[in-house]
CSV table of C-alpha atoms in Angstrom, one decimal:
chain,number,residue,atom,x,y,z
A,8,ASP,CA,-2.0,8.0,-29.2
A,9,ALA,CA,-1.0,11.5,-30.3
A,10,GLY,CA,2.9,12.1,-29.8
A,11,ILE,CA,3.8,8.7,-28.4
A,12,THR,CA,4.3,5.4,-30.2
A,13,GLN,CA,5.3,2.2,-29.0
A,14,SER,CA,6.9,-0.6,-31.2
A,15,PRO,CA,6.1,-3.5,-31.6
A,16,ARG,CA,2.6,-3.8,-31.0
A,17,HIS,CA,2.7,-7.5,-30.5
A,18,LYS,CA,5.6,-9.9,-30.0
A,19,VAL,CA,5.8,-13.6,-29.3
A,20,THR,CA,9.3,-14.7,-28.3
A,21,GLU,CA,10.9,-17.8,-26.7
A,22,THR,CA,12.0,-18.1,-22.9
A,23,GLY,CA,15.6,-17.1,-22.7
A,24,THR,CA,15.8,-14.8,-25.5
A,25,PRO,CA,16.4,-11.1,-25.3
A,26,VAL,CA,13.8,-8.6,-26.2
A,27,THR,CA,13.7,-4.9,-26.6
A,28,LEU,CA,10.6,-2.9,-26.8
A,29,ARG,CA,10.8,0.6,-27.9
A,30,CYS,CA,8.8,3.9,-26.9
A,31,HIS,CA,9.3,7.1,-29.2
A,32,GLN,CA,7.8,10.5,-28.4
A,33,THR,CA,7.4,13.5,-30.4
A,34,GLU,CA,6.4,15.8,-27.3
A,35,ASN,CA,9.8,16.6,-26.0
A,36,HIS,CA,8.7,15.7,-22.6
A,37,ARG,CA,11.5,15.3,-20.1
A,38,TYR,CA,9.8,12.0,-18.2
A,39,MET,CA,9.0,8.6,-19.7
A,40,TYR,CA,7.9,5.4,-17.9
A,41,TRP,CA,7.7,1.7,-18.5
A,42,TYR,CA,4.8,-0.1,-16.9
A,43,ARG,CA,3.1,-3.6,-17.2
A,44,GLN,CA,-0.2,-4.4,-16.9
A,45,ASP,CA,-1.5,-7.9,-15.8
A,46,PRO,CA,-4.9,-9.0,-14.6
A,47,GLY,CA,-5.7,-8.1,-11.1
A,48,HIS,CA,-2.5,-5.9,-10.7
A,49,GLY,CA,-3.5,-2.8,-12.5
A,50,LEU,CA,-0.3,-1.1,-13.8
A,51,ARG,CA,3.1,-1.6,-12.3
A,52,LEU,CA,5.9,0.7,-12.7
A,53,ILE,CA,9.1,-1.0,-14.1
A,54,HIS,CA,11.6,1.9,-14.8
A,55,TYR,CA,11.6,5.4,-15.5
A,56,SER,CA,13.6,8.1,-16.8
A,57,TYR,CA,13.9,11.8,-16.0
A,58,GLY,CA,16.3,12.8,-18.8
A,59,VAL,CA,18.9,11.5,-21.1
A,60,LYS,CA,21.0,8.8,-19.5
A,61,ASP,CA,19.1,9.3,-16.5
A,62,THR,CA,17.0,6.3,-15.4
A,63,ASP,CA,15.6,4.7,-11.9
A,64,LYS,CA,14.0,1.7,-10.8
A,65,GLY,CA,10.2,1.1,-10.2
A,66,GLU,CA,8.3,-1.2,-8.2
A,67,VAL,CA,9.0,-4.2,-10.6
A,68,SER,CA,12.4,-3.8,-12.2
A,69,ASP,CA,13.9,-7.2,-11.8
A,70,GLY,CA,14.5,-8.8,-15.1
A,71,TYR,CA,14.4,-5.5,-17.0
A,72,SER,CA,16.9,-2.9,-18.1
A,73,VAL,CA,16.3,0.6,-19.8
A,74,SER,CA,18.3,3.0,-21.8
A,75,ARG,CA,17.7,6.6,-22.7
A,76,SER,CA,20.2,8.1,-25.3
A,77,LYS,CA,18.0,10.4,-27.0
A,78,THR,CA,15.1,12.5,-25.4
A,79,GLU,CA,12.5,11.0,-27.7
A,80,ASP,CA,13.7,7.3,-27.3
A,81,PHE,CA,13.2,5.2,-24.3
A,82,LEU,CA,13.9,1.3,-24.5
A,83,LEU,CA,13.0,-1.4,-22.2
A,84,THR,CA,14.9,-4.8,-22.7
A,85,LEU,CA,14.4,-8.0,-21.2
A,86,GLU,CA,17.7,-9.8,-21.2
A,87,SER,CA,16.3,-13.1,-21.0
A,88,ALA,CA,12.9,-13.2,-21.4
A,89,THR,CA,10.8,-15.6,-18.9
A,90,SER,CA,6.8,-16.8,-19.0
A,91,SER,CA,6.4,-14.5,-15.7
A,92,GLN,CA,7.1,-11.4,-18.2
A,93,THR,CA,4.3,-12.2,-20.5
A,94,SER,CA,2.4,-9.1,-20.0
A,95,VAL,CA,1.1,-5.7,-22.0
A,96,TYR,CA,3.5,-3.0,-21.6
A,97,PHE,CA,2.9,0.4,-21.7
A,98,CYS,CA,5.1,3.4,-22.1
A,99,ALA,CA,3.8,6.9,-20.7
A,100,ILE,CA,5.3,10.2,-20.9
A,101,SER,CA,5.0,13.5,-18.8
A,102,GLU,CA,6.2,16.9,-18.6
A,103,GLY,CA,6.9,16.4,-14.9
A,104,GLY,CA,6.3,18.4,-11.9
A,105,PHE,CA,3.4,17.6,-9.6
A,106,GLN,CA,0.5,18.8,-11.7
A,107,GLY,CA,0.3,16.9,-14.9
A,108,GLY,CA,-1.2,13.6,-16.0
A,109,TYR,CA,0.6,10.9,-18.1
A,110,THR,CA,0.1,10.3,-21.8
A,111,PHE,CA,0.2,6.5,-22.5
A,112,GLY,CA,1.0,4.8,-25.7
A,113,SER,CA,-1.0,2.0,-27.1
A,114,GLY,CA,1.0,-0.9,-25.5
A,115,THR,CA,2.9,-4.0,-26.6
A,116,ARG,CA,1.5,-7.2,-26.1
A,117,LEU,CA,4.5,-9.6,-25.4
A,118,THR,CA,4.0,-13.3,-24.9
A,119,VAL,CA,7.0,-15.4,-23.8
A,120,VAL,CA,6.5,-19.1,-24.8
B,25,SER,CA,2.2,-3.6,-4.4
B,26,GLN,CA,-0.9,-1.4,-5.5
B,27,GLN,CA,-1.2,1.9,-3.8
B,28,GLY,CA,-5.1,2.4,-4.9
B,29,GLU,CA,-7.8,-0.1,-4.4
B,30,GLU,CA,-10.9,0.7,-6.5
B,31,ASP,CA,-14.5,-0.5,-5.5
B,32,PRO,CA,-16.4,-1.9,-6.9
B,33,GLN,CA,-14.4,-4.1,-9.2
B,34,ALA,CA,-17.3,-4.2,-11.9
B,35,LEU,CA,-20.3,-1.8,-12.1
B,36,SER,CA,-23.0,-2.3,-14.6
B,37,ILE,CA,-25.7,0.6,-15.2
B,38,GLN,CA,-28.3,1.9,-17.7
B,39,GLU,CA,-27.5,4.6,-20.1
B,40,GLY,CA,-28.5,7.8,-18.5
B,41,GLU,CA,-27.7,6.6,-14.9
B,42,ASN,CA,-25.0,8.0,-12.5
B,43,ALA,CA,-21.8,5.9,-12.0
B,44,THR,CA,-19.7,6.1,-8.8
B,45,MET,CA,-16.5,4.5,-8.4
B,46,ASN,CA,-14.5,4.6,-5.1
B,47,CYS,CA,-10.5,4.6,-4.7
B,48,SER,CA,-8.9,4.0,-1.5
B,49,TYR,CA,-5.0,4.3,-1.0
B,50,LYS,CA,-2.4,3.6,1.8
B,51,THR,CA,0.1,6.4,2.0
B,52,SER,CA,0.5,10.2,2.0
B,53,ILE,CA,0.2,11.7,-1.7
B,54,ASN,CA,0.8,14.4,-3.7
B,55,ASN,CA,-2.0,14.0,-6.1
B,56,LEU,CA,-4.6,11.6,-7.1
B,57,GLN,CA,-5.6,11.0,-10.8
B,58,TRP,CA,-8.2,9.0,-12.6
B,59,TYR,CA,-7.8,7.4,-15.9
B,60,ARG,CA,-10.0,5.5,-18.4
B,61,GLN,CA,-8.7,2.6,-20.4
B,62,ASN,CA,-11.0,1.2,-23.3
B,63,SER,CA,-10.5,-2.6,-24.1
B,64,GLY,CA,-7.2,-3.0,-25.9
B,65,ARG,CA,-5.9,0.5,-25.6
B,66,GLY,CA,-3.8,2.7,-23.6
B,67,LEU,CA,-4.9,4.8,-20.5
B,68,VAL,CA,-6.5,8.2,-21.0
B,69,HIS,CA,-6.0,10.8,-18.1
B,70,LEU,CA,-9.2,12.0,-17.0
B,71,ILE,CA,-8.8,14.2,-13.9
B,72,LEU,CA,-6.1,15.3,-11.3
B,73,ILE,CA,-6.9,16.3,-7.8
B,74,ARG,CA,-4.2,17.9,-5.5
B,75,SER,CA,-4.0,16.6,-2.1
B,76,ASN,CA,-5.1,20.2,-0.9
B,77,GLU,CA,-8.3,20.1,-3.1
B,78,ARG,CA,-11.5,18.4,-1.8
B,79,GLU,CA,-13.3,18.3,-5.0
B,80,LYS,CA,-13.0,18.9,-8.8
B,81,HIS,CA,-15.1,18.9,-12.0
B,82,SER,CA,-14.7,18.4,-15.5
B,83,GLY,CA,-17.6,17.8,-17.7
B,84,ARG,CA,-19.6,15.2,-16.7
B,85,LEU,CA,-16.9,14.0,-14.3
B,86,ARG,CA,-16.8,14.9,-10.5
B,87,VAL,CA,-13.9,13.7,-8.3
B,88,THR,CA,-13.8,14.1,-4.7
B,89,LEU,CA,-10.7,13.6,-2.4
B,90,ASP,CA,-10.9,12.9,1.5
B,91,THR,CA,-6.9,12.9,2.5
B,92,SER,CA,-8.3,12.0,6.4
B,93,LYS,CA,-9.9,8.8,5.0
B,94,LYS,CA,-7.3,8.1,2.2
B,95,SER,CA,-10.0,7.9,-0.4
B,96,SER,CA,-11.4,9.3,-3.5
B,97,SER,CA,-14.6,8.9,-5.6
B,98,LEU,CA,-15.3,9.3,-9.4
B,99,LEU,CA,-18.7,10.2,-10.4
B,100,ILE,CA,-19.9,10.1,-14.0
B,101,THR,CA,-23.3,11.7,-14.4
B,102,ALA,CA,-25.8,11.0,-17.1
B,103,SER,CA,-23.5,7.8,-18.3
B,104,ARG,CA,-23.5,6.8,-22.0
B,105,ALA,CA,-22.6,3.6,-23.8
B,106,ALA,CA,-19.4,5.2,-24.8
B,107,ASP,CA,-18.4,5.6,-20.9
B,108,THR,CA,-18.1,1.6,-20.9
B,109,ALA,CA,-14.2,1.1,-20.2
B,110,SER,CA,-11.9,0.4,-17.3
B,111,TYR,CA,-11.5,3.2,-14.9
B,112,PHE,CA,-8.2,3.5,-12.8
B,113,CYS,CA,-7.2,5.8,-9.7
B,114,ALA,CA,-3.4,6.5,-9.4
B,115,THR,CA,-1.7,8.2,-6.7
B,116,THR,CA,1.7,9.9,-6.6
B,117,HIS,CA,3.9,9.5,-3.5
B,118,VAL,CA,4.3,12.8,-1.7
B,119,TYR,CA,8.1,12.5,-1.9
B,120,ASN,CA,8.4,11.1,-5.5
B,121,ASN,CA,6.1,12.4,-8.1
B,122,ASN,CA,7.5,9.9,-10.6
B,123,ASP,CA,6.4,6.9,-8.6
B,124,MET,CA,2.8,6.6,-9.7
B,125,ARG,CA,0.9,3.7,-8.4
B,126,PHE,CA,-2.3,2.2,-9.8
B,127,GLY,CA,-5.3,0.5,-8.6
B,128,ALA,CA,-6.6,-2.9,-10.1
B,129,GLY,CA,-9.5,-0.7,-11.7
B,130,THR,CA,-13.2,-0.8,-12.0
B,131,ARG,CA,-14.7,-2.1,-15.2
B,132,LEU,CA,-17.9,0.1,-15.9
B,133,THR,CA,-20.6,-1.2,-18.4
B,134,VAL,CA,-23.1,1.0,-19.6
B,135,LYS,CA,-26.1,-0.6,-21.2
B,136,PRO,CA,-27.9,1.4,-24.1
């Protein structure tokens, strides 16, 4: 998707290992979000950022941490991956305010074995 | 927990027919948005309707919002095979625009 890229696109990792997913934007948007998508649950917000070094928890933040040291990058870290964290992870960006929609990345499919 | 609940979960129609999807939500909202997701892809923003609006149009899309019933509908007119996708409603809480909650989606199949 234009202006936002996620890496890697696919990853298989073992239980207990740390994993970091990267979201990179070229739109200079203030707001960035991490969601996970699981069958039957739609998308659920993990963490979001409203500026460099400014982050907050979402609905399902347990087991995840985030960092934003630059406007363009938002990292999601699973400190010790568990099988319940097998999911598709989406990053999204927004200009903010109350009127705009989000732009989503193409997703990272993470499998924890 | 999900904020929006779409209905039906799956919908199959013929090309040229209209498709209507419904969304119900639970709390007071600032706005309601609809997104489309093609298989294996990210979500694409379709349309946003504010809490003080009742109807909005964009091309073949028509969205209505009834805040008294906490419900919205998405109508796609003259559907095409390319409209085959999952459709999600999402709501932003009146006090936190960054907490956007999605429903589980409606899977639309348009047969050529």
